[in-house]
mmCIF file of C-alpha atoms in Angstrom:
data_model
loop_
_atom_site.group_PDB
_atom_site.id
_atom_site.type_symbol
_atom_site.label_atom_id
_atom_site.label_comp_id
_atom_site.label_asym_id
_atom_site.label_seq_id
_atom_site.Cartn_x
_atom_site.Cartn_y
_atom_site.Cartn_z
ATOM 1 C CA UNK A 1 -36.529 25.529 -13.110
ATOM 2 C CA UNK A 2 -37.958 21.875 -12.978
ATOM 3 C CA UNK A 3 -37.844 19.682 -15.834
ATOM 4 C CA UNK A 4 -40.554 17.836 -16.933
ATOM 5 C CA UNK A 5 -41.133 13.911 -17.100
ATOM 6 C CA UNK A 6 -39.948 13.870 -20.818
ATOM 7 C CA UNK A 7 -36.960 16.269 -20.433
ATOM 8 C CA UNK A 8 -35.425 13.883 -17.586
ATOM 9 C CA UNK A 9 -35.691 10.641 -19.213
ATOM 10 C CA UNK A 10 -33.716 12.862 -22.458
ATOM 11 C CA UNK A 11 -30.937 14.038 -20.024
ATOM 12 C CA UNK A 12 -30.984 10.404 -19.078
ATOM 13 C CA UNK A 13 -30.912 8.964 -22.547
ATOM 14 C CA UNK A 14 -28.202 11.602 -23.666
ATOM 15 C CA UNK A 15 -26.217 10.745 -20.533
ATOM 16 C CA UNK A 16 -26.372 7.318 -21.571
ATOM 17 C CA UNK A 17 -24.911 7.358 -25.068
ATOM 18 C CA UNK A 18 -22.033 9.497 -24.037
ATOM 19 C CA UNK A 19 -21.213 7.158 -21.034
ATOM 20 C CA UNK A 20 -20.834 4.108 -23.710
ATOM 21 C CA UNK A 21 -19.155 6.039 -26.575
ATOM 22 C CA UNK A 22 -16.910 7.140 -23.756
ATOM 23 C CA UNK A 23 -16.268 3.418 -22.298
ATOM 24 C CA UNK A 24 -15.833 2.483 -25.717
ATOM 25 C CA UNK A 25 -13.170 4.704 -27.175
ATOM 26 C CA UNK A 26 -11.376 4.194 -23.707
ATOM 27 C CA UNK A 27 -11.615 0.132 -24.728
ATOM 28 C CA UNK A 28 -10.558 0.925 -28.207
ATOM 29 C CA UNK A 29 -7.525 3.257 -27.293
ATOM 30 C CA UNK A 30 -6.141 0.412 -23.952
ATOM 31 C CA UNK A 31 -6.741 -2.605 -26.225
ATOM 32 C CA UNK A 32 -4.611 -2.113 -28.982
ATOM 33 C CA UNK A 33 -0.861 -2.719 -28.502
ATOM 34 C CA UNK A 34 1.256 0.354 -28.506
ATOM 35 C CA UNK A 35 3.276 0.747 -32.200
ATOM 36 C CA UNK A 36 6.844 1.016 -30.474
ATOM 37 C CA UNK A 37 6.089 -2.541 -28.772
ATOM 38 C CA UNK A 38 7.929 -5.507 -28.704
ATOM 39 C CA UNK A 39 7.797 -8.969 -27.120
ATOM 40 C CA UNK A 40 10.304 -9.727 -24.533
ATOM 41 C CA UNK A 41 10.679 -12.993 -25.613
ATOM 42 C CA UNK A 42 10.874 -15.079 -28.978
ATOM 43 C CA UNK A 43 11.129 -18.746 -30.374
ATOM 44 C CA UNK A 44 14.740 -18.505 -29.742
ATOM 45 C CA UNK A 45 14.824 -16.704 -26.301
ATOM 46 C CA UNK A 46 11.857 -18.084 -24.710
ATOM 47 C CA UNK A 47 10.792 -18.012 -21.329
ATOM 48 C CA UNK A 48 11.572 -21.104 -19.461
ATOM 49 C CA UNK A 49 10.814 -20.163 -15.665
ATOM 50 C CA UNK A 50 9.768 -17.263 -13.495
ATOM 51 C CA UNK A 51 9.866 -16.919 -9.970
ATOM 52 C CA UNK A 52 7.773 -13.913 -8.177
ATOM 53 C CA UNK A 53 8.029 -14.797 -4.305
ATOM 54 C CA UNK A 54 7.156 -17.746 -3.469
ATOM 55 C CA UNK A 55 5.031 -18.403 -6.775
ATOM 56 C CA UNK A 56 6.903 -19.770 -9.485
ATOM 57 C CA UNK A 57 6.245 -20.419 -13.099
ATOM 58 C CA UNK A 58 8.036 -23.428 -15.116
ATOM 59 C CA UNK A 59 7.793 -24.119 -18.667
ATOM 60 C CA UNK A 60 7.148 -28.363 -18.913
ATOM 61 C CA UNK A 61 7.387 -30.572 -22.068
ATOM 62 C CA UNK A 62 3.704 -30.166 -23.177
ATOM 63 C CA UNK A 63 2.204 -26.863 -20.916
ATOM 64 C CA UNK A 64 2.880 -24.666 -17.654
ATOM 65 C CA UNK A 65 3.784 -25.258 -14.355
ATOM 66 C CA UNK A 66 2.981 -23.554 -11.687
ATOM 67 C CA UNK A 67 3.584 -23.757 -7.868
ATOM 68 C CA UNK A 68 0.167 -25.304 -6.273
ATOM 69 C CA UNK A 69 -1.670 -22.110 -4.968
ATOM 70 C CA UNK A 70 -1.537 -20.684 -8.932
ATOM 71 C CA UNK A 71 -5.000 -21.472 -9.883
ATOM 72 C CA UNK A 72 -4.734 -19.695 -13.708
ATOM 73 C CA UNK A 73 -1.453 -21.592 -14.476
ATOM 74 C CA UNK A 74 -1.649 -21.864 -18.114
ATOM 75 C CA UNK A 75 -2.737 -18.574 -18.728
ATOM 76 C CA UNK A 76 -0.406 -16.863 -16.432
ATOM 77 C CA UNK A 77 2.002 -18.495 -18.148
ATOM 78 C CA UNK A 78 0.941 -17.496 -21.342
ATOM 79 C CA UNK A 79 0.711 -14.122 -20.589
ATOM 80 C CA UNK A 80 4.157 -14.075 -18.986
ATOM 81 C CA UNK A 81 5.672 -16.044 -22.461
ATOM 82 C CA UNK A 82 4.020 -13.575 -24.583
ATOM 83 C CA UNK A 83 4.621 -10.059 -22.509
ATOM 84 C CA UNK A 84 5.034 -7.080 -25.686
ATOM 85 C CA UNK A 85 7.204 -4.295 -23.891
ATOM 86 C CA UNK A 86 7.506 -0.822 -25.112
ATOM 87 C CA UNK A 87 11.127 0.513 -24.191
ATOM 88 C CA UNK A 88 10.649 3.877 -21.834
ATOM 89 C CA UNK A 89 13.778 6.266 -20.655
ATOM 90 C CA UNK A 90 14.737 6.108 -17.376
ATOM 91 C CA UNK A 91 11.803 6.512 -14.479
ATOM 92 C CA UNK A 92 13.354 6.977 -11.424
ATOM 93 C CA UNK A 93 11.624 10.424 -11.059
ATOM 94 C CA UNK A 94 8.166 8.633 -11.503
ATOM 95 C CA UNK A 95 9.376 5.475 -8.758
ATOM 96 C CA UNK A 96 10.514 8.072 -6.413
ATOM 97 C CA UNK A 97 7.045 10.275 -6.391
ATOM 98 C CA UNK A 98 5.257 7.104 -5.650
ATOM 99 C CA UNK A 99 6.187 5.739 -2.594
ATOM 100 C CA UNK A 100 3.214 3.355 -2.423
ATOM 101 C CA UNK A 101 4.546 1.209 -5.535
ATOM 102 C CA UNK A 102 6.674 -1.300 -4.432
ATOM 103 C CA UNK A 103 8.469 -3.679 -6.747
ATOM 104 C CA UNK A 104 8.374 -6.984 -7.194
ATOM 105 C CA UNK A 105 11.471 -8.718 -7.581
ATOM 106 C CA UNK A 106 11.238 -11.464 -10.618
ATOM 107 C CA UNK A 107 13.408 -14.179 -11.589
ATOM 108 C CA UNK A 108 13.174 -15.233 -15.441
ATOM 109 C CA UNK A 109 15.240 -17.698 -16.876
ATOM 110 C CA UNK A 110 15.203 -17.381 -20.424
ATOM 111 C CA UNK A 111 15.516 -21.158 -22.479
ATOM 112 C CA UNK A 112 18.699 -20.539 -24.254
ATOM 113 C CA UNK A 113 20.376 -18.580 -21.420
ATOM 114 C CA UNK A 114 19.460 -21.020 -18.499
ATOM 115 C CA UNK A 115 21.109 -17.992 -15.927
ATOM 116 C CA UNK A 116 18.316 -16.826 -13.731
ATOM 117 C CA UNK A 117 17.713 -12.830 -14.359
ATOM 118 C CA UNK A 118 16.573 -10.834 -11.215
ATOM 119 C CA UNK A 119 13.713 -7.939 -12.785
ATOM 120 C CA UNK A 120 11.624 -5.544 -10.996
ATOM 121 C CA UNK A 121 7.818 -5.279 -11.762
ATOM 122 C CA UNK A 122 6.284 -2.115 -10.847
ATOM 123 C CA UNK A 123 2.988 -3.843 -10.692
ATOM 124 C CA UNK A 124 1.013 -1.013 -10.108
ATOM 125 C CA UNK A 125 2.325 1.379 -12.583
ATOM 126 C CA UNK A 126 3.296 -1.418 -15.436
ATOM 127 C CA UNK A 127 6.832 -1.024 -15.450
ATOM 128 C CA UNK A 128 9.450 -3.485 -15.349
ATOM 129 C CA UNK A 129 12.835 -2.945 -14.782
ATOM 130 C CA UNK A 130 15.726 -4.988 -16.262
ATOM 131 C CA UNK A 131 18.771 -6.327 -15.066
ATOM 132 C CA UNK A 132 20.992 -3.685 -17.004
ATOM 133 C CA UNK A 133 18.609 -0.921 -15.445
ATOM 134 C CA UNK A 134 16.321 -0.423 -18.664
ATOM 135 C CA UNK A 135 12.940 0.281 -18.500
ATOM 136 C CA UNK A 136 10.113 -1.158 -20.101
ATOM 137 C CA UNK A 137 6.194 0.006 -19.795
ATOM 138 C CA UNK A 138 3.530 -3.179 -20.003
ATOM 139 C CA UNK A 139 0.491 -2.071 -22.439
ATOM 140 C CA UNK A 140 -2.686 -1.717 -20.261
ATOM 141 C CA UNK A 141 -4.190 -4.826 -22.241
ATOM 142 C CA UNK A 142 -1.883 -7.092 -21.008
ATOM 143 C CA UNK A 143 -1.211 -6.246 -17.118
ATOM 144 C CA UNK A 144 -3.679 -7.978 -15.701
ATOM 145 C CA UNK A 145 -3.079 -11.160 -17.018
ATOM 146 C CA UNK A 146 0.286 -11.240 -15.615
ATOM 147 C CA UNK A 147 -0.512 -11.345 -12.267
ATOM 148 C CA UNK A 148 -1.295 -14.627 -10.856
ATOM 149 C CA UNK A 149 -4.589 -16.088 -9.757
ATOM 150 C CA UNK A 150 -3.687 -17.566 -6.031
ATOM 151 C CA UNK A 151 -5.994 -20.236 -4.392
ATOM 152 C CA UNK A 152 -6.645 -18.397 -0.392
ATOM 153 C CA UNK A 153 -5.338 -20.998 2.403
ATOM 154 C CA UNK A 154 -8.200 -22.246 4.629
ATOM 155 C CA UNK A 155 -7.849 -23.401 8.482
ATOM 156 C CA UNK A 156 -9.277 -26.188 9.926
ATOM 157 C CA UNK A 157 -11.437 -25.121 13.136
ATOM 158 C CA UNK A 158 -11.908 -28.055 15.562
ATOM 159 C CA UNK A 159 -15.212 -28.244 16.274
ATOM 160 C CA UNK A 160 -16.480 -27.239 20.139
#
């Protein structure tokens, strides 16, 4: 059966408005902040440093600093500072089915502690993992922020 010029460009139109109201709800529903979440850190607590790696993060007297490859210092920083956790039971089972997510180890120092904490991110799944073996999930809205932007290392080539 072969549709006509007029019946495609309707499957195409109708294809259309169900892709967007799709993409939308799917922006509404990962956008919002989950009810049961909290931020890590407050006016009190605050974050004064992290270190992932080499890359490190360092709260000045005015804004962020970052080590020199970190091209999106202040925002990384701000993302980091203003991190809203949702607490999750243990996911040990979920870290051990995925072998391909390796953690990141993190070093916060909080402002009033001044004791450097060592974390784990589970970038790729947006967990983190405290020091006392708690687990937190990052909302989806707020994981990509926290990674840093880094500036690529060029070589020289002497010319021939």
């Amino acid at each position: 059966m072969a549709l006509s010029r007029r019946k495609w460009n309707n499957v195409i139109i109708i294809a259309s408005v169900l892709m967007i109201t799709i993409l939308t709800l799917l922006d509404d529903k990962t956008s919002q902040l989950p009810d049961d979440a909290h931020p890590l850190f407050d006016d009190v607590s605050s974050l004064a440093q992290l270190q992932m790696n080499e890359l490190w993060l360092n709260r000045g007297s005015s804004n962020w600093q970052c080590h020199p490859k970190v091209l999106n210092c202040q925002a990384w920083g701000e993302a980091w500072s203003k991190i809203q956790l949702s607490p999750l039971p243990d996911q040990q089972g979920l870290i051990e089915s995925d072998t391909a997510s390796r953690p990141k180890e993190l070093l916060i120092v909080i402002a009033s502690n001044e004791q450097a904490q060592p974390w784990s991110w589970y970038e790729k799944l947006g967990l983190l993992k405290s020091p006392a073996n708690n687990w937190y999930l990052i909302p989806p809205s707020q994981r990509e922020a926290l990674s840093p932007v880094i500036k690529i290392g060029t070589t020289k080539n002497s010319g021939s």
